[in-house]
PDB file of C-alpha atoms in Angstrom:
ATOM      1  CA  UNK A   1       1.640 -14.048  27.042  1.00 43.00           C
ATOM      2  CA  UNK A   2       0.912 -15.932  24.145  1.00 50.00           C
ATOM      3  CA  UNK A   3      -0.310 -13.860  20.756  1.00 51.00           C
ATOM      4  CA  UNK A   4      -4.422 -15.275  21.409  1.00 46.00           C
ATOM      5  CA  UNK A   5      -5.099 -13.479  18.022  1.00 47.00           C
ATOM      6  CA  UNK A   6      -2.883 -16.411  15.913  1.00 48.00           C
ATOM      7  CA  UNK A   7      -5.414 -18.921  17.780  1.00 46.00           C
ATOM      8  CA  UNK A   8      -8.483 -17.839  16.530  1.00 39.00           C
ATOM      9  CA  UNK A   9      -9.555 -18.832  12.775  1.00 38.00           C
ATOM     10  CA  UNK A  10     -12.287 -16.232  12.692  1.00 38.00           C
ATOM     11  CA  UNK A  11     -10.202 -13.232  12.904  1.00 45.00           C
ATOM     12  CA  UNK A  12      -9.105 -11.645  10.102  1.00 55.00           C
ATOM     13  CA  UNK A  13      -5.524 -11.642   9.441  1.00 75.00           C
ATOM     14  CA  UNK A  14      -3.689  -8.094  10.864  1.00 87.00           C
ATOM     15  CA  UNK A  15      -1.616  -6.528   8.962  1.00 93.00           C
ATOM     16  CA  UNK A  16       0.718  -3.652   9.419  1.00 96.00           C
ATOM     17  CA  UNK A  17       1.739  -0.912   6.695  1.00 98.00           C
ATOM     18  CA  UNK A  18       4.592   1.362   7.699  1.00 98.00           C
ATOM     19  CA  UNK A  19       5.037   4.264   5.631  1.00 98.00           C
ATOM     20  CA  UNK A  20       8.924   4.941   6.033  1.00 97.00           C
ATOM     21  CA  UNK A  21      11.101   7.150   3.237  1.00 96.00           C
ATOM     22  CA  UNK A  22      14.544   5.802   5.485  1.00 95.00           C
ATOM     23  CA  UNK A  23      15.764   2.583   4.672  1.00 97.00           C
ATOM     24  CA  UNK A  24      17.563   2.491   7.551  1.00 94.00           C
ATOM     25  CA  UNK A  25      14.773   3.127   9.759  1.00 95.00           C
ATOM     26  CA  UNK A  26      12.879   0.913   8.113  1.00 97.00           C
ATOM     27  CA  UNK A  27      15.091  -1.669   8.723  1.00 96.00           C
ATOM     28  CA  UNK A  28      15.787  -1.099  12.124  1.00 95.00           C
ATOM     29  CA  UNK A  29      11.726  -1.499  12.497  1.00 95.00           C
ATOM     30  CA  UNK A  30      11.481  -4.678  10.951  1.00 96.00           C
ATOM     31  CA  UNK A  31      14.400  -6.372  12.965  1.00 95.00           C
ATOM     32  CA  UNK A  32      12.993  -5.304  15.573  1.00 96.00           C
ATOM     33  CA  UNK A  33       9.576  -6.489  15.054  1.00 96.00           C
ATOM     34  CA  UNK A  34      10.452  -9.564  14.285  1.00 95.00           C
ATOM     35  CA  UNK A  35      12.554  -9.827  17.335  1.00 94.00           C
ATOM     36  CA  UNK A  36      10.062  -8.885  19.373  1.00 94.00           C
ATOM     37  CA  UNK A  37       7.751 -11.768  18.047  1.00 93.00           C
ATOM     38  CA  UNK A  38       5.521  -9.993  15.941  1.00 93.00           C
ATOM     39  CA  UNK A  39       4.260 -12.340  13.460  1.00 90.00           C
ATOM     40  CA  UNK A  40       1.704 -10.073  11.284  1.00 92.00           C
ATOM     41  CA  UNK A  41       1.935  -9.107   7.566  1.00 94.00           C
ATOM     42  CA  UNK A  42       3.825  -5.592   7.219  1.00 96.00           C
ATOM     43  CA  UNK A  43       3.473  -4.262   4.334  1.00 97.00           C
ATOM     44  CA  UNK A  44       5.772  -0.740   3.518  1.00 98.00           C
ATOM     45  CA  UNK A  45       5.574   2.058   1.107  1.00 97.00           C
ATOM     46  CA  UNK A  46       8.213   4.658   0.823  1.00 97.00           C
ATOM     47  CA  UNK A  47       6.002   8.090   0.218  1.00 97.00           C
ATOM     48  CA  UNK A  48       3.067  10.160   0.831  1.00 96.00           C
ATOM     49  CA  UNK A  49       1.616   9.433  -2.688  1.00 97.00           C
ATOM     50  CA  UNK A  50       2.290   6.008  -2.010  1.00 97.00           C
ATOM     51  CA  UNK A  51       0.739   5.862   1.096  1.00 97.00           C
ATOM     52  CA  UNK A  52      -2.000   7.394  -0.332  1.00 97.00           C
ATOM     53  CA  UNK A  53      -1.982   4.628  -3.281  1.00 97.00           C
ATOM     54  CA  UNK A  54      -2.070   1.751  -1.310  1.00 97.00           C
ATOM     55  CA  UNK A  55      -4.525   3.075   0.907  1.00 97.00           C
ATOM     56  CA  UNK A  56      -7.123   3.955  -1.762  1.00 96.00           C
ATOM     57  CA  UNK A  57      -6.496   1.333  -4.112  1.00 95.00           C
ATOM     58  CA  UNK A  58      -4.761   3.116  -6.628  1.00 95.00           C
ATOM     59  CA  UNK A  59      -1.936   2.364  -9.593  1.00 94.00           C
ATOM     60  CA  UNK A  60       0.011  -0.668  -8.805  1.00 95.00           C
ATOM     61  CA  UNK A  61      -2.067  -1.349  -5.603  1.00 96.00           C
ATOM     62  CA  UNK A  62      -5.653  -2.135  -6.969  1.00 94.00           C
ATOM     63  CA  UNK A  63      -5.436  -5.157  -6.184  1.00 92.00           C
ATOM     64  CA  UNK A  64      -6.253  -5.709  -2.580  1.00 87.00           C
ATOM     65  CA  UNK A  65      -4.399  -9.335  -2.138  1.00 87.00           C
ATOM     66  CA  UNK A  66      -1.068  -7.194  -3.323  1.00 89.00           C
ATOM     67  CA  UNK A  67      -2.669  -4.304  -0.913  1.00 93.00           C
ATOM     68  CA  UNK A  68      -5.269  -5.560   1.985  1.00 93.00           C
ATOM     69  CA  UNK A  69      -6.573  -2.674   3.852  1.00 93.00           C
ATOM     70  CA  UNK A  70      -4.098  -2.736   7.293  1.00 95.00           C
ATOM     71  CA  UNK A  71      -4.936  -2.732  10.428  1.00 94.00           C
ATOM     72  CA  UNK A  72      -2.789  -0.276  11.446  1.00 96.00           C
ATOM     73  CA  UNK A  73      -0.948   1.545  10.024  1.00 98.00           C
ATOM     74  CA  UNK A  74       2.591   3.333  10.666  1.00 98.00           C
ATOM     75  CA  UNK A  75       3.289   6.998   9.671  1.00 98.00           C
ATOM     76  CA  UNK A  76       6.328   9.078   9.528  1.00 97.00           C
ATOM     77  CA  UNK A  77       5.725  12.254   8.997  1.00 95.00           C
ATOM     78  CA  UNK A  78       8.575  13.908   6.947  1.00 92.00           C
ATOM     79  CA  UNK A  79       8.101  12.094   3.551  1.00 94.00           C
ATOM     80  CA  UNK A  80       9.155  12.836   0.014  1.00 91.00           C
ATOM     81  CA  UNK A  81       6.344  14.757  -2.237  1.00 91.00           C
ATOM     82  CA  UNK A  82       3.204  14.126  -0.242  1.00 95.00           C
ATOM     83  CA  UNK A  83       4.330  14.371   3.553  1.00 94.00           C
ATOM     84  CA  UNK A  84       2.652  12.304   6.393  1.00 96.00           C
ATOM     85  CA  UNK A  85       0.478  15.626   7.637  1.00 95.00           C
ATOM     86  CA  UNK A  86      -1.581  15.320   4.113  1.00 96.00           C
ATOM     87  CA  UNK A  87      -1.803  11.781   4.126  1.00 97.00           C
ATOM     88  CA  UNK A  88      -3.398  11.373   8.000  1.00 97.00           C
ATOM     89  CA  UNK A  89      -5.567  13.993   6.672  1.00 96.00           C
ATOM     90  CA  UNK A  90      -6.229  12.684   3.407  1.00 97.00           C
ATOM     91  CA  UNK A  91      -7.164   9.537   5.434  1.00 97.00           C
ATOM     92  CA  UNK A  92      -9.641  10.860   7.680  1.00 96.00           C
ATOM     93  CA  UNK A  93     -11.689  13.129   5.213  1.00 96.00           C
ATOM     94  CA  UNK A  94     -12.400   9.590   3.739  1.00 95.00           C
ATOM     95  CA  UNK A  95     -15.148   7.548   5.121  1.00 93.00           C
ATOM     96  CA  UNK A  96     -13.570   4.247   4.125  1.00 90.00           C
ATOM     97  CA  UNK A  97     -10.081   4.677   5.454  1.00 94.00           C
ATOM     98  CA  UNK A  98     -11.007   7.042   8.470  1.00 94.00           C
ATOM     99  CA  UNK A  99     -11.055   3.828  10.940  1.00 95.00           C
ATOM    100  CA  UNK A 100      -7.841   2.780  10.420  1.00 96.00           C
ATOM    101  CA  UNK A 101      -5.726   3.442  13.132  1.00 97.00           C
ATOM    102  CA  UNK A 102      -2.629   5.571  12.221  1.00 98.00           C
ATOM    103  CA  UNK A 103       0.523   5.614  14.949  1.00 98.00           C
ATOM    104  CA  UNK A 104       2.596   8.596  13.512  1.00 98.00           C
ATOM    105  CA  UNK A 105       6.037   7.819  14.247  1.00 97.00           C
ATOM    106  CA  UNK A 106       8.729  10.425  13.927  1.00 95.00           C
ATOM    107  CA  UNK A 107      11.404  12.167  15.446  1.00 94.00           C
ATOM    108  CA  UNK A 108       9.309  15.067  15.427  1.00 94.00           C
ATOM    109  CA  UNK A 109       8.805  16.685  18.650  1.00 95.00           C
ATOM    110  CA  UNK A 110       7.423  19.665  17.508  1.00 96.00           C
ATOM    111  CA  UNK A 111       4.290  21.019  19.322  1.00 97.00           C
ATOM    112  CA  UNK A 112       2.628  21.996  16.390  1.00 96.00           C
ATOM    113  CA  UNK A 113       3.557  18.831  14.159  1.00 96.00           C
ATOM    114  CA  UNK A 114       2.200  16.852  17.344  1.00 97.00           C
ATOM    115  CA  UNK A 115      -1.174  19.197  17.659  1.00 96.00           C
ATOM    116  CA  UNK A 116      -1.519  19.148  13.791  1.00 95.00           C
ATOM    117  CA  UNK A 117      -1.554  15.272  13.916  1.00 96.00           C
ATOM    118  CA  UNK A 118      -3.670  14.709  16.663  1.00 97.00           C
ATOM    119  CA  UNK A 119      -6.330  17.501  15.112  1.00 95.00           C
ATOM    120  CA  UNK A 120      -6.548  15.534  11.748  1.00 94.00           C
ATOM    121  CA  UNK A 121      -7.277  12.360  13.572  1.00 96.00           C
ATOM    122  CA  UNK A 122      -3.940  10.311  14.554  1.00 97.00           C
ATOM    123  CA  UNK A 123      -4.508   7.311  17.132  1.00 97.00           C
ATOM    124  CA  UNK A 124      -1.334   8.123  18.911  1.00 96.00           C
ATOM    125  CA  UNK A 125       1.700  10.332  18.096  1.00 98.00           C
ATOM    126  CA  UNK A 126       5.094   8.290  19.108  1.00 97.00           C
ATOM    127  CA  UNK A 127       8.851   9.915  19.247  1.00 96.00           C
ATOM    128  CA  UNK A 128      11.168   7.356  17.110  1.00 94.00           C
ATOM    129  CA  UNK A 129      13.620   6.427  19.996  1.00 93.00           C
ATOM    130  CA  UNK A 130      17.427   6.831  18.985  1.00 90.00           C
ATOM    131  CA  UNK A 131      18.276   3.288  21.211  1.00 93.00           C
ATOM    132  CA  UNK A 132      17.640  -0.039  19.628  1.00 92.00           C
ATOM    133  CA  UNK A 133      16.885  -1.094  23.508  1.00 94.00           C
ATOM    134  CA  UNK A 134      14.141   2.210  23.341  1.00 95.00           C
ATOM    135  CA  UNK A 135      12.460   1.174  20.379  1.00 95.00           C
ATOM    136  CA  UNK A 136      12.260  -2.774  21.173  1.00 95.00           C
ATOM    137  CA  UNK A 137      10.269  -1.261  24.135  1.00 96.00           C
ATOM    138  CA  UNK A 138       8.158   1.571  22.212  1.00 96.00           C
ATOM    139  CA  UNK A 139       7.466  -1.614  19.639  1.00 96.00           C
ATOM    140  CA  UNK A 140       6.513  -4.332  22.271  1.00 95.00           C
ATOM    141  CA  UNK A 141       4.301  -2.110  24.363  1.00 95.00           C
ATOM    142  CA  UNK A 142       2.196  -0.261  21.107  1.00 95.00           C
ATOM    143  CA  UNK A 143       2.148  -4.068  18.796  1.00 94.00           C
ATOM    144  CA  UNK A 144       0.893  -6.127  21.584  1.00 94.00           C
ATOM    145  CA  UNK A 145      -1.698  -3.206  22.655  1.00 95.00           C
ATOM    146  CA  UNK A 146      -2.606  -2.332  18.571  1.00 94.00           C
ATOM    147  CA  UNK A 147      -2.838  -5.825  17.409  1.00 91.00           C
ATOM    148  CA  UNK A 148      -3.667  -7.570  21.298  1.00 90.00           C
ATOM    149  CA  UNK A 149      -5.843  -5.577  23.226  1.00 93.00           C
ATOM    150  CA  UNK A 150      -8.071  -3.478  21.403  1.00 91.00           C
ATOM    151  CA  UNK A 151     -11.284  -4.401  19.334  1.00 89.00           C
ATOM    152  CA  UNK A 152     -10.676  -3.129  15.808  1.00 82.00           C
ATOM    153  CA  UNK A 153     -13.667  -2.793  13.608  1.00 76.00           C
ATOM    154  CA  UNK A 154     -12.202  -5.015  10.686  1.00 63.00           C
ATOM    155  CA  UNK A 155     -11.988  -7.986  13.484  1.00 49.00           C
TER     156      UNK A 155
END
Protein backbone atom coordinates (compact mmCIF):
# COMPACT_ATOMS: atom_id res chain seq x y z
CA UNK A 1 0.00 0.00 0.00
CA UNK A 2 1.28 3.11 -1.09
CA UNK A 3 2.63 5.76 1.81
CA UNK A 4 -0.95 8.23 1.18
CA UNK A 5 0.80 10.62 3.70
CA UNK A 6 3.76 11.62 0.84
CA UNK A 7 0.55 12.53 -1.41
CA UNK A 8 -0.92 15.04 0.51
CA UNK A 9 0.68 18.74 0.51
CA UNK A 10 -1.25 19.75 3.58
CA UNK A 11 0.28 17.46 5.99
CA UNK A 12 2.99 18.38 7.83
CA UNK A 13 6.13 16.65 7.22
CA UNK A 14 6.70 13.47 9.97
CA UNK A 15 9.56 13.13 11.41
CA UNK A 16 11.12 10.54 13.60
CA UNK A 17 13.75 11.13 16.54
CA UNK A 18 15.33 7.98 17.94
CA UNK A 19 17.10 8.40 21.03
CA UNK A 20 19.80 5.51 20.80
CA UNK A 21 23.34 5.58 23.01
CA UNK A 22 24.44 2.18 20.57
CA UNK A 23 25.80 2.93 17.39
CA UNK A 24 25.28 -0.26 16.37
CA UNK A 25 21.75 -0.33 17.12
CA UNK A 26 21.32 2.67 15.71
CA UNK A 27 22.52 1.58 12.66
CA UNK A 28 20.84 -1.50 12.40
CA UNK A 29 17.51 0.86 12.78
CA UNK A 30 18.24 3.04 10.09
CA UNK A 31 19.08 0.24 7.47
CA UNK A 32 16.35 -1.10 8.27
CA UNK A 33 14.06 1.73 7.94
CA UNK A 34 15.13 2.62 4.97
CA UNK A 35 14.73 -0.85 3.68
CA UNK A 36 11.54 -1.06 4.70
CA UNK A 37 10.57 2.16 2.68
CA UNK A 38 10.30 4.58 5.25
CA UNK A 39 10.90 7.84 3.74
CA UNK A 40 10.45 10.38 6.87
CA UNK A 41 13.08 12.68 8.47
CA UNK A 42 14.85 10.77 11.52
CA UNK A 43 16.50 12.73 13.43
CA UNK A 44 18.88 10.91 16.49
CA UNK A 45 20.39 12.01 19.69
CA UNK A 46 22.66 9.84 21.69
CA UNK A 47 21.48 10.69 25.55
CA UNK A 48 18.92 11.47 28.03
CA UNK A 49 20.10 15.15 28.32
CA UNK A 50 20.06 15.21 24.76
CA UNK A 51 16.85 13.93 24.34
CA UNK A 52 15.76 16.24 26.65
CA UNK A 53 17.61 19.17 24.57
CA UNK A 54 16.17 18.60 21.44
CA UNK A 55 12.91 18.12 22.79
CA UNK A 56 12.71 21.44 24.69
CA UNK A 57 14.63 23.51 22.50
CA UNK A 58 17.65 23.77 24.35
CA UNK A 59 21.70 24.41 23.62
CA UNK A 60 22.56 23.48 20.16
CA UNK A 61 18.88 22.62 19.31
CA UNK A 62 17.03 26.06 19.56
CA UNK A 63 16.59 26.20 16.47
CA UNK A 64 13.60 24.23 15.40
CA UNK A 65 14.61 23.78 11.46
CA UNK A 66 17.97 21.98 13.05
CA UNK A 67 15.27 20.39 15.69
CA UNK A 68 11.37 20.23 14.45
CA UNK A 69 9.26 18.86 17.13
CA UNK A 70 8.89 14.82 15.88
CA UNK A 71 6.21 13.04 15.45
CA UNK A 72 7.24 10.27 17.16
CA UNK A 73 9.62 9.66 18.80
CA UNK A 74 11.94 6.49 19.66
CA UNK A 75 13.23 5.75 23.22
CA UNK A 76 15.68 3.39 24.62
CA UNK A 77 15.67 3.25 27.89
CA UNK A 78 19.22 2.52 29.29
CA UNK A 79 21.02 5.81 28.31
CA UNK A 80 24.15 7.54 29.49
CA UNK A 81 23.55 10.39 32.35
CA UNK A 82 19.85 11.05 32.01
CA UNK A 83 18.23 7.51 31.27
CA UNK A 84 15.04 7.05 29.08
CA UNK A 85 12.69 6.55 32.48
CA UNK A 86 13.42 10.49 33.29
CA UNK A 87 13.13 11.62 29.94
CA UNK A 88 9.39 9.88 29.13
CA UNK A 89 8.69 11.46 32.35
CA UNK A 90 10.28 14.63 31.87
CA UNK A 91 8.15 14.62 28.65
CA UNK A 92 4.85 14.13 29.99
CA UNK A 93 4.98 16.57 33.07
CA UNK A 94 5.29 19.09 30.11
CA UNK A 95 2.25 20.35 28.45
CA UNK A 96 3.99 21.04 25.15
CA UNK A 97 5.78 17.78 24.59
CA UNK A 98 3.18 15.48 26.46
CA UNK A 99 1.44 14.61 22.90
CA UNK A 100 4.18 13.29 21.34
CA UNK A 101 4.03 9.81 21.00
CA UNK A 102 7.04 7.96 22.58
CA UNK A 103 7.65 3.99 21.44
CA UNK A 104 10.24 2.92 24.15
CA UNK A 105 12.35 0.47 22.55
CA UNK A 106 14.67 -1.70 24.56
CA UNK A 107 15.76 -4.96 25.38
CA UNK A 108 14.28 -4.47 28.59
CA UNK A 109 11.84 -6.98 29.62
CA UNK A 110 11.63 -6.13 32.99
CA UNK A 111 8.12 -5.90 34.58
CA UNK A 112 8.80 -3.00 36.43
CA UNK A 113 10.86 -1.04 33.64
CA UNK A 114 7.70 -1.98 31.40
CA UNK A 115 5.01 -0.78 34.29
CA UNK A 116 7.27 2.28 35.07
CA UNK A 117 7.04 3.31 31.33
CA UNK A 118 3.63 2.77 30.69
CA UNK A 119 2.71 4.76 34.22
CA UNK A 120 4.68 7.92 33.04
CA UNK A 121 2.84 7.93 29.79
CA UNK A 122 4.67 5.72 26.94
CA UNK A 123 2.46 5.03 23.68
CA UNK A 124 3.73 1.53 23.46
CA UNK A 125 6.63 -0.37 25.11
CA UNK A 126 8.47 -2.64 22.25
CA UNK A 127 11.28 -5.53 23.00
CA UNK A 128 14.35 -4.68 20.49
CA UNK A 129 14.29 -8.05 18.53
CA UNK A 130 17.85 -9.78 18.33
CA UNK A 131 16.93 -10.93 14.32
CA UNK A 132 17.38 -8.44 11.57
CA UNK A 133 14.25 -10.52 9.96
CA UNK A 134 12.38 -9.63 13.73
CA UNK A 135 13.01 -6.12 13.66
CA UNK A 136 12.22 -5.47 9.76
CA UNK A 137 8.82 -6.83 11.04
CA UNK A 138 8.56 -4.91 14.57
CA UNK A 139 9.62 -1.70 12.16
CA UNK A 140 7.10 -2.27 9.24
CA UNK A 141 4.13 -3.06 11.42
CA UNK A 142 4.71 0.11 14.26
CA UNK A 143 6.07 2.90 11.07
CA UNK A 144 3.24 2.22 8.81
CA UNK A 145 0.67 2.22 11.94
CA UNK A 146 2.67 5.52 13.76
CA UNK A 147 3.14 7.51 10.69
CA UNK A 148 -0.07 5.66 8.43
CA UNK A 149 -2.92 5.04 10.41
CA UNK A 150 -3.35 7.16 13.24
CA UNK A 151 -4.46 10.93 13.42
CA UNK A 152 -1.66 12.77 15.21
CA UNK A 153 -2.48 16.14 16.58
CA UNK A 154 0.47 18.00 14.71
CA UNK A 155 -1.29 16.66 11.27
Amino acid sequence: MENILNQLPSIKKRSLLIVEDSDADFEALNRTLKKIGFNNSIYRVTDGDEALDYIFHFGEYQNEEIAPEPTLIMLDLNLPGTDGREVLAKMKEDESSRKIPVIVFSTSSNPEDIETCYKWGANSYMLKPMDINDLQKTLKLSMRYWFEVVVLPNS
